[in-house]
Amino acid sequence: MRDLIVGWPKAEVHLHLEGAVEIETLRELAACRGLPPPPADLYDYPDFGGFLKAFQMVCDYLAGPAEYETVTRKLFGRLQQQGVVYAEIYVAAGVLLWQRKPLEAIFDGIEAGYRRARADGGPEARWILDATRQFGAEAAMEMTRRAVPLRGRGVIGIGIGGDEERGAPELFREVYAYARAQGLRLTAHAGETAGPESIWGALRALGAERIGHGLAAAGDARLIEHLADKQVPVDICLSSNLRTGAVRAIEEHPLRGFLDAGLLVSLSTDDPAMFGTDLAGEYLLAHERLGLSIGELRRLAANSFRASFQGRRLE
Ligand SMILES: [Zn+2]
């Protein structure tokens, strides 16, 4: 079954570069710079807040362009093994700028890693710069201004992630309006740890073209109808939702209901190393634990291309 899934061409549209760094790689990077190794339990989290802390710690180990080149190259090797032919990958630019790291120089490192990976037959990719909600709108605007000159280098859009409770979508209205005017595509994590109002806000105040997670839509029939009508892509990341406690048990995950309601859903890993998963593993989980048929899994694989910003254009 795993071989069958790996054999299907797939896109991955919800994947954080930093969340794809294996602990083993962090150990190697730390040893190179004479730093203490990461704690062995770095990727065990009690809750969503614990996950965010671990994510920031991973960013601490990624000091500059050389580290980013290494982790980019390693990620693409794994994507290739999973049958991923196209990816839209988040870079935690909000965290980088918060840590006063040189975003443009780091992007040189990412590009160098990507070029090497492409030369080795790795998948095509675009980049999404992700702002961090709890750092506020001004920081997100600064990140977006810095994203604009990177458009010619594969940066396709912006997103917001982090703590939904500490950053309602409405706060970022002007940031998204500016990004849209600059030709950047728009996505937002929403309805992962907050309620349906967060998804409505992402759609109405921000004009988000894609929704990351969107779990809370399950409790709002009107929202489900809207998402189905407009075919707004919703990225589903099963292991992530389990590991952060966004859903209590896999059986409670709304994927099956979303699919039956006609939503444009696709599967992604979110932070594969931090959640101990890979893309084929996510498809297997949907099959074995949520009862999706092989035909439905193939539909999700086809949806992954429709969900991508290359597959859809702004109206
Ligand atoms: Zn995410």
Tab-separated table of N, CA, C and O in Angstrom, residues 41-58 163 243-244 274-275:
chain	number	residue	atom	x	y	z
A	41	ASP	N	14.288	14.847	23.927
A	41	ASP	CA	12.815	14.886	23.877
A	41	ASP	C	12.285	16.179	23.249
A	41	ASP	O	11.148	16.565	23.488
A	42	LEU	N	13.127	16.830	22.427
A	42	LEU	CA	12.725	18.115	21.839
A	42	LEU	C	11.400	17.990	21.077
A	42	LEU	O	10.597	18.923	21.056
A	43	TYR	N	11.174	16.832	20.438
A	43	TYR	CA	9.976	16.677	19.606
A	43	TYR	C	8.829	15.974	20.338
A	43	TYR	O	7.928	15.418	19.708
A	44	ASP	N	8.860	15.995	21.677
A	44	ASP	CA	7.698	15.523	22.472
A	44	ASP	C	7.041	16.761	23.068
A	44	ASP	O	7.696	17.522	23.768
A	45	TYR	N	5.758	16.953	22.782
A	45	TYR	CA	5.110	18.178	23.277
A	45	TYR	C	3.871	17.841	24.069
A	45	TYR	O	3.092	16.980	23.675
A	46	PRO	N	3.651	18.571	25.184
A	46	PRO	CA	2.432	18.349	25.939
A	46	PRO	C	1.215	18.945	25.230
A	46	PRO	O	0.098	18.465	25.370
A	47	ASP	N	1.428	20.009	24.438
A	47	ASP	CA	0.298	20.712	23.818
A	47	ASP	C	0.810	21.601	22.685
A	47	ASP	O	1.999	21.580	22.351
A	48	PHE	N	-0.070	22.415	22.119
A	48	PHE	CA	0.286	23.256	20.981
A	48	PHE	C	1.361	24.284	21.360
A	48	PHE	O	2.280	24.547	20.587
A	49	GLY	N	1.247	24.849	22.576
A	49	GLY	CA	2.241	25.814	23.045
A	49	GLY	C	3.620	25.182	23.126
A	49	GLY	O	4.629	25.811	22.767
A	50	GLY	N	3.684	23.946	23.594
A	50	GLY	CA	4.952	23.221	23.678
A	50	GLY	C	5.552	23.002	22.296
A	50	GLY	O	6.777	23.128	22.097
A	51	PHE	N	4.686	22.721	21.334
A	51	PHE	CA	5.154	22.550	19.955
A	51	PHE	C	5.759	23.854	19.437
A	51	PHE	O	6.826	23.863	18.824
A	52	LEU	N	5.082	24.975	19.684
A	52	LEU	CA	5.594	26.273	19.192
A	52	LEU	C	6.966	26.580	19.789
A	52	LEU	O	7.857	27.093	19.109
A	53	LYS	N	7.139	26.235	21.073
A	53	LYS	CA	8.444	26.462	21.714
A	53	LYS	C	9.529	25.627	21.043
A	53	LYS	O	10.634	26.104	20.784
A	54	ALA	N	9.206	24.366	20.776
A	54	ALA	CA	10.183	23.477	20.127
A	54	ALA	C	10.530	24.000	18.735
A	54	ALA	O	11.692	23.978	18.312
A	55	PHE	N	9.508	24.505	18.033
A	55	PHE	CA	9.730	25.034	16.676
A	55	PHE	C	10.727	26.189	16.715
A	55	PHE	O	11.641	26.272	15.892
A	56	GLN	N	10.556	27.058	17.706
A	56	GLN	CA	11.477	28.196	17.819
A	56	GLN	C	12.884	27.724	18.150
A	56	GLN	O	13.878	28.299	17.696
A	57	MET	N	12.977	26.656	18.949
A	57	MET	CA	14.296	26.143	19.300
A	57	MET	C	14.999	25.570	18.057
A	57	MET	O	16.207	25.738	17.885
A	58	VAL	N	14.220	24.915	17.186
A	58	VAL	CA	14.801	24.426	15.923
A	58	VAL	C	15.377	25.606	15.152
A	58	VAL	O	16.504	25.547	14.646
A	163	ASP	N	0.334	31.293	17.205
A	163	ASP	CA	-0.731	31.162	18.201
A	163	ASP	C	-1.987	31.935	17.772
A	163	ASP	O	-2.036	33.156	17.872
A	243	ARG	N	-0.734	15.272	17.263
A	243	ARG	CA	0.422	15.518	18.135
A	243	ARG	C	0.332	16.845	18.889
A	243	ARG	O	0.880	16.989	19.967
A	244	THR	N	-0.348	17.840	18.308
A	244	THR	CA	-0.482	19.119	19.024
A	244	THR	C	-1.726	19.137	19.899
A	244	THR	O	-1.970	20.102	20.608
A	274	MET	N	9.127	16.943	13.061
A	274	MET	CA	8.661	17.264	14.411
A	274	MET	C	7.453	16.423	14.809
A	274	MET	O	7.170	16.279	15.999
A	275	PHE	N	6.734	15.875	13.819
A	275	PHE	CA	5.579	15.030	14.133
A	275	PHE	C	5.830	13.567	13.783
A	275	PHE	O	4.904	12.750	13.824
